[in-house]
XYZ file of C-alpha atoms in Angstrom:
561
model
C 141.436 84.448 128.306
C 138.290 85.275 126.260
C 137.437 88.558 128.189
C 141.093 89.852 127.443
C 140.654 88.951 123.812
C 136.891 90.489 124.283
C 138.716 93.945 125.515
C 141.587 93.849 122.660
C 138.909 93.535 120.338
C 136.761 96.748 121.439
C 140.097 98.686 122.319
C 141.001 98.012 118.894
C 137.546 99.215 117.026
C 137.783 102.457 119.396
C 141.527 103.285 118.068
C 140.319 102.265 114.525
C 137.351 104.774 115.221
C 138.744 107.721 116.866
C 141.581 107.944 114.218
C 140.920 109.576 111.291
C 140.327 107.399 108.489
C 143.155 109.717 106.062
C 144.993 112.190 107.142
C 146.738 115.228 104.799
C 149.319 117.389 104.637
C 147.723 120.831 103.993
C 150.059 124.470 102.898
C 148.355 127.597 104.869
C 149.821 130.788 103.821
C 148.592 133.937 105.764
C 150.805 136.561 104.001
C 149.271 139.775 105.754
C 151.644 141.379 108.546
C 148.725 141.979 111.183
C 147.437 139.962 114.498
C 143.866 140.141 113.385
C 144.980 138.293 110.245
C 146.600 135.462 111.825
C 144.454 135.066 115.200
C 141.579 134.468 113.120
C 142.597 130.966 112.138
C 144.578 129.651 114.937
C 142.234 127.760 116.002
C 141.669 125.870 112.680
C 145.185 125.226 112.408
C 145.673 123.542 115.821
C 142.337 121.705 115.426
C 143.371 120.124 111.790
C 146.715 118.939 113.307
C 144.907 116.982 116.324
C 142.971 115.843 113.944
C 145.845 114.045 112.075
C 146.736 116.550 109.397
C 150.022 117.655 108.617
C 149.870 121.389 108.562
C 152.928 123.879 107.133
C 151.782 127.563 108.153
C 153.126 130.464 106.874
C 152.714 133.467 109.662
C 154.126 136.390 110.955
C 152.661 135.151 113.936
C 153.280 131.724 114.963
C 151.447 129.983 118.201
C 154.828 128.110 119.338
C 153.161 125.050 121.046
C 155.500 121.851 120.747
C 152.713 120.208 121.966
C 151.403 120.280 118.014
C 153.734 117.902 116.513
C 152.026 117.642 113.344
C 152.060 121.759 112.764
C 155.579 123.110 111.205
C 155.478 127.351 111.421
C 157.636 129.105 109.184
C 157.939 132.385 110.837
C 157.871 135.636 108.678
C 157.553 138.067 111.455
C 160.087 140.195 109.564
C 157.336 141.523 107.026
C 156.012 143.799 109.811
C 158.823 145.793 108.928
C 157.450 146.410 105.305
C 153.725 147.294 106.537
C 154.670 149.251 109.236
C 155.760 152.408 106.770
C 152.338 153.247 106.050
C 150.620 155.771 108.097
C 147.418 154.848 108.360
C 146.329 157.774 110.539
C 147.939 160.547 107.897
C 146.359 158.519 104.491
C 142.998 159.319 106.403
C 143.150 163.104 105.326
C 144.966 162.457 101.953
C 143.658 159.227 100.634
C 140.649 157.189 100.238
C 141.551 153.439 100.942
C 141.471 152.580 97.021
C 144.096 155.384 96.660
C 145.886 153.756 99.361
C 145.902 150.459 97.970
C 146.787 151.564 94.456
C 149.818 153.888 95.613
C 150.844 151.781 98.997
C 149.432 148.600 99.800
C 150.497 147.278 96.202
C 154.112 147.536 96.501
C 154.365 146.727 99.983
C 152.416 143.426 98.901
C 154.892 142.600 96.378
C 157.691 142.836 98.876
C 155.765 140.631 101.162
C 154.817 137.559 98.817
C 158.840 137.922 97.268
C 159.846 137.865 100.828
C 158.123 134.712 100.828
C 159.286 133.207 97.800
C 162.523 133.816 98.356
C 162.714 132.320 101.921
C 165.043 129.015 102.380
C 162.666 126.746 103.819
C 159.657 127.705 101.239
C 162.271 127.602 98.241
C 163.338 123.646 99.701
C 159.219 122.964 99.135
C 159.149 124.315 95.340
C 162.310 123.935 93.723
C 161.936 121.747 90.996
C 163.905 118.585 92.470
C 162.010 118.549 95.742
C 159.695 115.529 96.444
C 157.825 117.810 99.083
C 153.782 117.414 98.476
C 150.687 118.377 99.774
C 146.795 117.693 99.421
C 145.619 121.436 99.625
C 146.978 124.664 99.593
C 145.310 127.322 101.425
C 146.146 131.122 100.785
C 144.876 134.316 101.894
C 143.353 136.243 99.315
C 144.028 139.874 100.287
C 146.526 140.740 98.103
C 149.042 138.094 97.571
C 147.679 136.269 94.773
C 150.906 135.538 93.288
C 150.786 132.623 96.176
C 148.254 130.581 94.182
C 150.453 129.362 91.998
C 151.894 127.194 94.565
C 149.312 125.277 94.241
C 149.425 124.721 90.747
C 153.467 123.709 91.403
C 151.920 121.336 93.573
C 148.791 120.289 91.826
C 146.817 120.616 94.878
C 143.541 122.298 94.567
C 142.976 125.887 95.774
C 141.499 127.283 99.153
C 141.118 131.088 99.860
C 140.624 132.416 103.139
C 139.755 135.795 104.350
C 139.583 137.836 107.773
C 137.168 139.963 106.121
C 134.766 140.080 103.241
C 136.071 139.741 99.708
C 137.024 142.539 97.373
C 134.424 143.294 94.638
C 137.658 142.314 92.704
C 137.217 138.469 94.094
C 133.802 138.666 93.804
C 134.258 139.797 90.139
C 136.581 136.841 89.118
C 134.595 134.391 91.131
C 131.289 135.129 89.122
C 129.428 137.104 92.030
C 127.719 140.661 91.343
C 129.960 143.408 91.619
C 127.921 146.571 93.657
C 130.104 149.576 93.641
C 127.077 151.621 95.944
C 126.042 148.642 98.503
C 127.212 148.718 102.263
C 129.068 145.443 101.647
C 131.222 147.175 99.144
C 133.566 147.889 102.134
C 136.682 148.882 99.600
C 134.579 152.088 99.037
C 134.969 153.556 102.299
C 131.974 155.832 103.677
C 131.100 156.360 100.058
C 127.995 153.499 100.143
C 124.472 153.301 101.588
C 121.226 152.436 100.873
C 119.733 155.827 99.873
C 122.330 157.349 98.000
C 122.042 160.102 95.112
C 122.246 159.167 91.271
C 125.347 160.992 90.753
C 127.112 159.145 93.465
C 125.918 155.960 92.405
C 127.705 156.993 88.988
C 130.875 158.340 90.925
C 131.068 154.728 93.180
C 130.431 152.823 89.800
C 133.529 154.663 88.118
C 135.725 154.279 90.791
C 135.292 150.700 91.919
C 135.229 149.340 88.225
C 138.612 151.679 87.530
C 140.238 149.283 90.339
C 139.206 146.484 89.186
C 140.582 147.223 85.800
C 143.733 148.160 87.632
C 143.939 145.653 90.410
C 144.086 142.655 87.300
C 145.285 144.357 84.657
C 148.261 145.678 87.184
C 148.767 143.979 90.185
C 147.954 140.948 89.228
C 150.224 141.249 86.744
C 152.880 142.443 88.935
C 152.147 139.566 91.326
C 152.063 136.763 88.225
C 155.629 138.210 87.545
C 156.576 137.467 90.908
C 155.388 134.443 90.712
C 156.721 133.120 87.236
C 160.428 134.582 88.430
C 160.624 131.490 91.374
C 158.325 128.694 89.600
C 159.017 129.633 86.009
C 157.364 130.845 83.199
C 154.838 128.038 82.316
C 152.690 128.853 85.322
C 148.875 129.189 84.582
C 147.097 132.475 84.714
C 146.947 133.533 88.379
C 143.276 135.175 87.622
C 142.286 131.665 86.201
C 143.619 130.431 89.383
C 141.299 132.568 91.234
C 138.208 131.437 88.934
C 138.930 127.803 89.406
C 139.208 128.346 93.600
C 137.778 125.878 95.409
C 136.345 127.753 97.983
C 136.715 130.733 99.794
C 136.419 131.355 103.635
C 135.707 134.574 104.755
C 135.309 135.888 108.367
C 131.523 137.755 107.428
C 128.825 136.186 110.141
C 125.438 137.325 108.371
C 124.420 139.187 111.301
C 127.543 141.198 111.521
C 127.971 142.245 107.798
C 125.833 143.569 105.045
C 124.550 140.787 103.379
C 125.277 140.174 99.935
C 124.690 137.728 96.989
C 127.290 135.345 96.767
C 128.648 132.117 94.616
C 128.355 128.990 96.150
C 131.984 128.380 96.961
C 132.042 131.445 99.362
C 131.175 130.440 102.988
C 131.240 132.783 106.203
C 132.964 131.828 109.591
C 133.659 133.530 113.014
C 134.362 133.802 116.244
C 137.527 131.462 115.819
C 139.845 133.823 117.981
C 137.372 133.950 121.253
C 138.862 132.369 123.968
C 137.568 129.316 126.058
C 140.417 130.446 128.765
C 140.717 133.896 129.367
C 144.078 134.924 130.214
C 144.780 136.090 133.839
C 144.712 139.803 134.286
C 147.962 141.921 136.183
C 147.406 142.291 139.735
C 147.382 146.239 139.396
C 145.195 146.195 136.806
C 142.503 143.983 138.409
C 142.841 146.214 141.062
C 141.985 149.101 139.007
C 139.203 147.963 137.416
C 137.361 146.622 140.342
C 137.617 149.278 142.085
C 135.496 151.466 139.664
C 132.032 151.966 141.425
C 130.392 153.244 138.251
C 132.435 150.555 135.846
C 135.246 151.174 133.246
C 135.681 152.235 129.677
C 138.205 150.115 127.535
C 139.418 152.230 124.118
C 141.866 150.632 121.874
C 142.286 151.569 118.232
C 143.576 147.540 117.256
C 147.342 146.556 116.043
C 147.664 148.836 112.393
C 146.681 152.412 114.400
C 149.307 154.118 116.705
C 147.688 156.339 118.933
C 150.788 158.332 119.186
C 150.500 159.376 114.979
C 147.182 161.286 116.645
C 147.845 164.512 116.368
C 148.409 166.076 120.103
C 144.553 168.501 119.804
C 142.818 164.971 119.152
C 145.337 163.393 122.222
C 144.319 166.092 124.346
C 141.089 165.806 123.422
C 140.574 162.587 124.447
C 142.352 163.291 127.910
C 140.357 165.945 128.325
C 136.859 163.957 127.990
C 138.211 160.822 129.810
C 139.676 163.255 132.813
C 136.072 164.455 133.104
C 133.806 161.268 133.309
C 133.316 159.456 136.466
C 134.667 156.397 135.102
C 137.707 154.310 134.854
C 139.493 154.227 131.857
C 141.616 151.737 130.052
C 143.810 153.558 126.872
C 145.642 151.222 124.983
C 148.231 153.846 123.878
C 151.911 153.414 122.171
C 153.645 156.264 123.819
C 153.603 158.153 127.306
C 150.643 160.756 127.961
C 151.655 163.928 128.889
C 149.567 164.670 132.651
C 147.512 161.626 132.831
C 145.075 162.071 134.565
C 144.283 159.042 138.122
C 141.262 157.737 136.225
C 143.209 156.582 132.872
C 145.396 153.364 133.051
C 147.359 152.977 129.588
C 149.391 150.014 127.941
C 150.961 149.128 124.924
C 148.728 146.340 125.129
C 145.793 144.520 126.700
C 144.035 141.084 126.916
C 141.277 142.110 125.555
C 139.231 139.262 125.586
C 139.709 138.863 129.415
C 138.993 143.334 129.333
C 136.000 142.882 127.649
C 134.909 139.955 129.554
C 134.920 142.039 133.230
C 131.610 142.619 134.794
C 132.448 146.494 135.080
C 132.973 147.176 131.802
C 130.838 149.760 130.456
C 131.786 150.833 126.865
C 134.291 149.438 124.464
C 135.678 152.322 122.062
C 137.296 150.993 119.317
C 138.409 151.089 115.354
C 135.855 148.881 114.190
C 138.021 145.819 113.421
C 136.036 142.606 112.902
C 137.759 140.226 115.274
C 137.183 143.346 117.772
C 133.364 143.474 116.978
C 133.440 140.083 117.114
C 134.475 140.076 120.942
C 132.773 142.927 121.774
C 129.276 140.908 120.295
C 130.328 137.472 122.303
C 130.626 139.703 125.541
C 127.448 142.298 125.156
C 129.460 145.657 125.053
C 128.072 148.621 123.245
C 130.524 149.662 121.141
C 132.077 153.916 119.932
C 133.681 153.371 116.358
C 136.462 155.482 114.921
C 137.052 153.587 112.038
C 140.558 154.419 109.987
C 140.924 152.220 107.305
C 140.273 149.244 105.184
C 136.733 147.112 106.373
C 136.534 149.749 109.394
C 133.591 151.711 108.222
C 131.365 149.220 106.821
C 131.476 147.425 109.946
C 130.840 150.534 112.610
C 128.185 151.210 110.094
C 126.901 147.813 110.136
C 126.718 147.890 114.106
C 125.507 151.638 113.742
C 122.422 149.859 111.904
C 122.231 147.452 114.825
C 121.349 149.662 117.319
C 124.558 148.693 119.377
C 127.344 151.517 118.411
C 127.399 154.623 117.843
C 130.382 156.483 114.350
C 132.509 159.049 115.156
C 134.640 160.609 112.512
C 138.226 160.909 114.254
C 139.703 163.600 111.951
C 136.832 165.787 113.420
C 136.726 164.910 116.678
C 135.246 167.567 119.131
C 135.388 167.389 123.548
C 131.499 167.822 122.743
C 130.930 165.273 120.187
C 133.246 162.333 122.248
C 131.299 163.225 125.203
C 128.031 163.294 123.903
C 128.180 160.288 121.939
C 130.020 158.473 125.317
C 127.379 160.000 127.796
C 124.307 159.070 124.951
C 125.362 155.207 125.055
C 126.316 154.700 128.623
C 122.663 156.679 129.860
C 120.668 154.813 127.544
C 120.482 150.609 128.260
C 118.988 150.237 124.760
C 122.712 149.458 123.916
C 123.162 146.885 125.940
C 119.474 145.255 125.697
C 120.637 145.131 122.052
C 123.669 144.042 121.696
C 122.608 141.459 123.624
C 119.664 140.193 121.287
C 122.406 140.542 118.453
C 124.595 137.944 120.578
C 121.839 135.592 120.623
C 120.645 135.923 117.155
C 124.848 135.320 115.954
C 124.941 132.394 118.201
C 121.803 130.121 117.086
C 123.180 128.535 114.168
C 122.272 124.577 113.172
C 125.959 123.262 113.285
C 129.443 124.317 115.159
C 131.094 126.630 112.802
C 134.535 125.455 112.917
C 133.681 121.388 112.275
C 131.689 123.105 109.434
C 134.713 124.526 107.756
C 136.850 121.841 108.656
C 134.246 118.824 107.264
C 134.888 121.106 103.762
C 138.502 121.468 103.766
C 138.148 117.958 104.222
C 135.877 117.658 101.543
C 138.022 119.064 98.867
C 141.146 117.204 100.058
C 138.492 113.665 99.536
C 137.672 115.351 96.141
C 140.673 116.812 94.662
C 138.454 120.157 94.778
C 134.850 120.954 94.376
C 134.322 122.536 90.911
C 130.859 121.750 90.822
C 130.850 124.270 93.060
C 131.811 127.238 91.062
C 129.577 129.184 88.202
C 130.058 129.691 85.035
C 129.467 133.135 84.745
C 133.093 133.526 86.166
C 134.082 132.482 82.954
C 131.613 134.736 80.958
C 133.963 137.715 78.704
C 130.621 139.659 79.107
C 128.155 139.746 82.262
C 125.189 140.731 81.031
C 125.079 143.766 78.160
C 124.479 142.847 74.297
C 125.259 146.584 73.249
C 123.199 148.149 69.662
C 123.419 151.811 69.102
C 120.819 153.156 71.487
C 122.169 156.434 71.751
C 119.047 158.172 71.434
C 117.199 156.185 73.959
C 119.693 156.473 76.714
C 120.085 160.338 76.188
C 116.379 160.312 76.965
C 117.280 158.538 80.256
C 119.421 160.748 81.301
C 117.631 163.877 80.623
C 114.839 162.259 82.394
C 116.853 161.258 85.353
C 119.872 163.224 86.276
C 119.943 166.871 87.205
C 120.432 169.618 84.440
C 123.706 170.926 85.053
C 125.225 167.217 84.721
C 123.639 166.352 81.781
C 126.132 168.604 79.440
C 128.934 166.868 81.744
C 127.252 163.488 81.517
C 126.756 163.263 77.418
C 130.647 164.539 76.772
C 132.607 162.356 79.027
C 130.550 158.948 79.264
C 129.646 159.046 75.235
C 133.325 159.754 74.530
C 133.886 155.976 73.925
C 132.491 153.119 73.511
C 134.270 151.278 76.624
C 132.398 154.598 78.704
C 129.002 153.945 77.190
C 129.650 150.461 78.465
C 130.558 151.220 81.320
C 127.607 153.976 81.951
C 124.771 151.290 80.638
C 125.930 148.618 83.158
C 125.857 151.207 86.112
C 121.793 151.996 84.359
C 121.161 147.965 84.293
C 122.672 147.602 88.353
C 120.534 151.049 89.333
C 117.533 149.430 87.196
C 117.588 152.967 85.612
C 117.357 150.918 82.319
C 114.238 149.056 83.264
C 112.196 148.256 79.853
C 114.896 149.169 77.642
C 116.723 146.260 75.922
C 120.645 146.367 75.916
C 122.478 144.365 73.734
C 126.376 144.500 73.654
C 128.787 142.517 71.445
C 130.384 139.292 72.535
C 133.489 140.852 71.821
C 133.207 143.788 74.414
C 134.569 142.373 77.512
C 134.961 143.676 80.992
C 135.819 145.671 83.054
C 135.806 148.045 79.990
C 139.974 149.382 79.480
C 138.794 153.237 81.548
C 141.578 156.062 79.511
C 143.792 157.170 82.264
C 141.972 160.663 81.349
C 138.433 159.558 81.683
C 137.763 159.726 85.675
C 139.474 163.360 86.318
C 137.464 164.547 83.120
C 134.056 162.995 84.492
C 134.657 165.057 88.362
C 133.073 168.145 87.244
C 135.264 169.500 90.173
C 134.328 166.985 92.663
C 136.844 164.594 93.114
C 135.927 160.790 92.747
């Protein structure tokens, strides 16, 4: 009898073990209509519900395995509809991407988070007589910060996540340096380097700051109406929300992405969405790309971009180069193609893990999407970017920097350019050799990512948050400017420093008001212009300074901002 008491015993301190100790109901809310949004954190959700926690996910794409009984998906697949309006391809010759936001992604935002307030099952959660509670709230911070006051209705603290790095908006309510001219100010388009001139520096400090005035002095409050119209008007401040975050995930591995300085509450993940499995390819496909003596080149422009809202030149043009190279070719294209030539195979889609993955594969041209670089990293490909919107150009030029891509502009695409820039990479192993260090150097890290951000989602649910965690500059009216008339001096400084014919420009615009002057001195103190000279501003003067509607047109000279 003893050894069968002996066995409950240790079969009981193994269950007692293996169980978690608490488990918690956790809210994720992934409000973005795109696949690279919600594949990201897939794998976070299913691993939280083995572990014991009781997950609710809001997604447009839901993984649909019963097998995860503790995972509920409310399904909002219906929002592509709303995204799907904007032509990303046609905003490329009549918008920069903070036009594009202002003017498109806003209201289409707004639609998206009602949509979600408004649903049945998320109304049973909130309404005022429901008993439904949960431990954390997690909420994507692109653009649907109306969302955080659910956590407030449930007095749950506050997790952000992101599938790519923070707006300098985020960074500005969080307490982090806002850089309007650094790489890692991917909202800015193709507009920031390292070596950039003076007067661009000026231009990129006008126009980021002007969004950030406008992002939280209009969306926000836009997306705090939203928000007070389902949970009432007593809600908190959905900027102070933001301030008093927990933390913030965001899908930035340091050696994929500018780095940056950051608050403490901001940690980086990756690589979430790369398979263990690879799927099994068609039978005609395999076929295809094995037989390919001299390999096969895989081009897909991601889930947002429609190859078919290409005009038919840069179509043709990409025929024409493909048609011409002694390679196979994989097109992942939305429409027929017009005399396709033997060498080209297209879909509607791939599984492009399992593409990538192939021993034949050669080149990977692509849009420059971060779960796409990501893949392309884990499986050594050297990479052709055409990036078209959003994070796209900050990461081709981050991989540009590496040594393992190479940019191409696709509004000025050329037979010659495509097949130079094809023929350069494939001819020259240097790519590869590369891209290859760059997979090493991503995967030697001390811990496993995921148990990393899992232990502090955990941590915050122990803690009811982690606000030691978060700075008090966030909270600062004024960053770092005492202001006293020093007129005179600064004049000097620009004379000194910016060419003559923009000094007449300079003086009348930027000294027209004090909120300019402001905003001209800070852009001096980032550039460290202003070295030496002491700036003091009043307490009083808060930022961003309130830009007049009138001020960026005026401060062009002709060029446009």
């Amino acid at each position: 009898m003893k050894p069968v008491v002996e066995m409950i015993f240790w079969i009981a301190c193994f269950v007692c073990t293996a169980t978690p100790i608490e488990t918690a109901r956790i809210l994720a809310i992934i409000a973005i209509p795109s696949y690279s949004h919600h594949i990201a954190y897939q794998l976070l959700w299913t691993t939280l519900s083995r572990r014991g926690h009781k997950i609710v996910v809001l997604t447009t794409d839901p993984i649909n395995d019963p097998s995860l009984t503790n995972l509920t998906e409310i399904n909002f697949k219906s929002n592509y509809n709303v995204v799907t309006k904007i032509n990303f391809i046609e905003n490329m010759e009549t918008h920069t991407w903070l036009s594009t936001v202002n003017e498109q992604l806003w209201p289409v935002c707004n639609q998206i988070t009602e949509n979600i307030y408004k649903h049945p099952e998320v109304r049973k959660m909130y309404e005022l007589n429901s008993d439904t509670k949960f431990d954390v709230v997690i909420v994507e911070t692109i653009k649907s910060p109306s969302l955080y006051a659910l956590a407030y209705r449930f007095n749950a603290p506050l997790i952000g996540v992101s599938t790519l790095g923070l707006y300098n908006s985020n960074y500005y309510l969080l307490g982090a340096p806002v850089l309007p001219s650094h790489p890692s100010a991917w909202e800015m388009g193709d507009t920031t380097d390292f070596n950039l001139s003076l007067w661009q520096r000026i231009k990129n400090f006008i126009r980021l700051w002007y969004h950030i005035y406008c992002t939280l002095n209009h969306f926000y409050s836009e997306q705090q109406a939203i928000a007070e119209k389902y949970l009432g008007k007593n809600i908190p401040d959905i900027r102070d929300m933001e301030r008093n975050i927990s933390f913030v995930f965001q899908n930035q591995q340091k050696v994929l992405s500018f780095v940056r300085p950051q608050t403490s509450n901001v940690l980086s993940f990756g690589n979430f969405q790369i398979s263990k499995k690879l799927a099994a390819l068609p039978e005609n496909l395999t076929e295809f790309i094995t037989d390919a003596p001299n390999g096969f080149i895989y081009m897909s422009l991601g889930t947002n971009v429609r190859i078919s809202s290409l005009s038919k030149h840069v179509q043709s043009i990409f025929r024409d180069v493909f048609a011409s190279l002694p390679y196979k070719i994989l097109w992942k294209h939305d429409s027929e193609l017009p005399n396709k030539p033997d060498n080209i195979y297209i879909a509607k889609w791939f599984p492009q893990q399992s593409i990538l993955a192939h021993p034949n594969i050669k080149l990977f041209i692509y849009q420059g999407g971060i779960q796409s670089t990501e893949e392309a990293v884990y499986y050594t490909v050297p990479l052709l970017g055409l990036p078209v919107l959003a994070d796209q150009y900050t990461q081709v030029k981050k991989m540009v920097s590496l040594g393992v891509a190479k940019h191409l502009n696709i509004m000025k695409l050329s037979r010659e350019n495509l097949n130079e820039s094809i023929i350069d990479i494939l001819y020259d192993e240097g790519y590869k050799k590369r891209m290859l260090k760059v997979k090493e150097l991503n995967e030697d890290k001390p811990y496993d990512v995921l148990e990393h951000v899992i232990w502090w989602i955990e941590f915050v649910i122990r803690h009811k948050g982690a606000s030691h965690l978060r700075t008090s500059i966030a909270y600062d009216p004024c960053l770092f400017l005492r202001l006293v008339p020093l007129s005179e001096r600064l004049l000097f400084i620009i004379k000194t420093t910016l060419p003559g014919d923009y000094q007449k420009a300079i003086e009348k615009d930027i000294f027209s008001s004090s909120s300019a002057l402001l905003c001209f001195l800070s852009f001096l103190h980032e550039t460290r212009v202003s070295r030496g000279v002491i700036v003091f501003v009043p307490d009083n003067v808060f930022y961003p300074p309130p830009f007049p509607r009138s001020f960026l047109p005026r401060f062009t000279k002709g060029d446009s901002l």
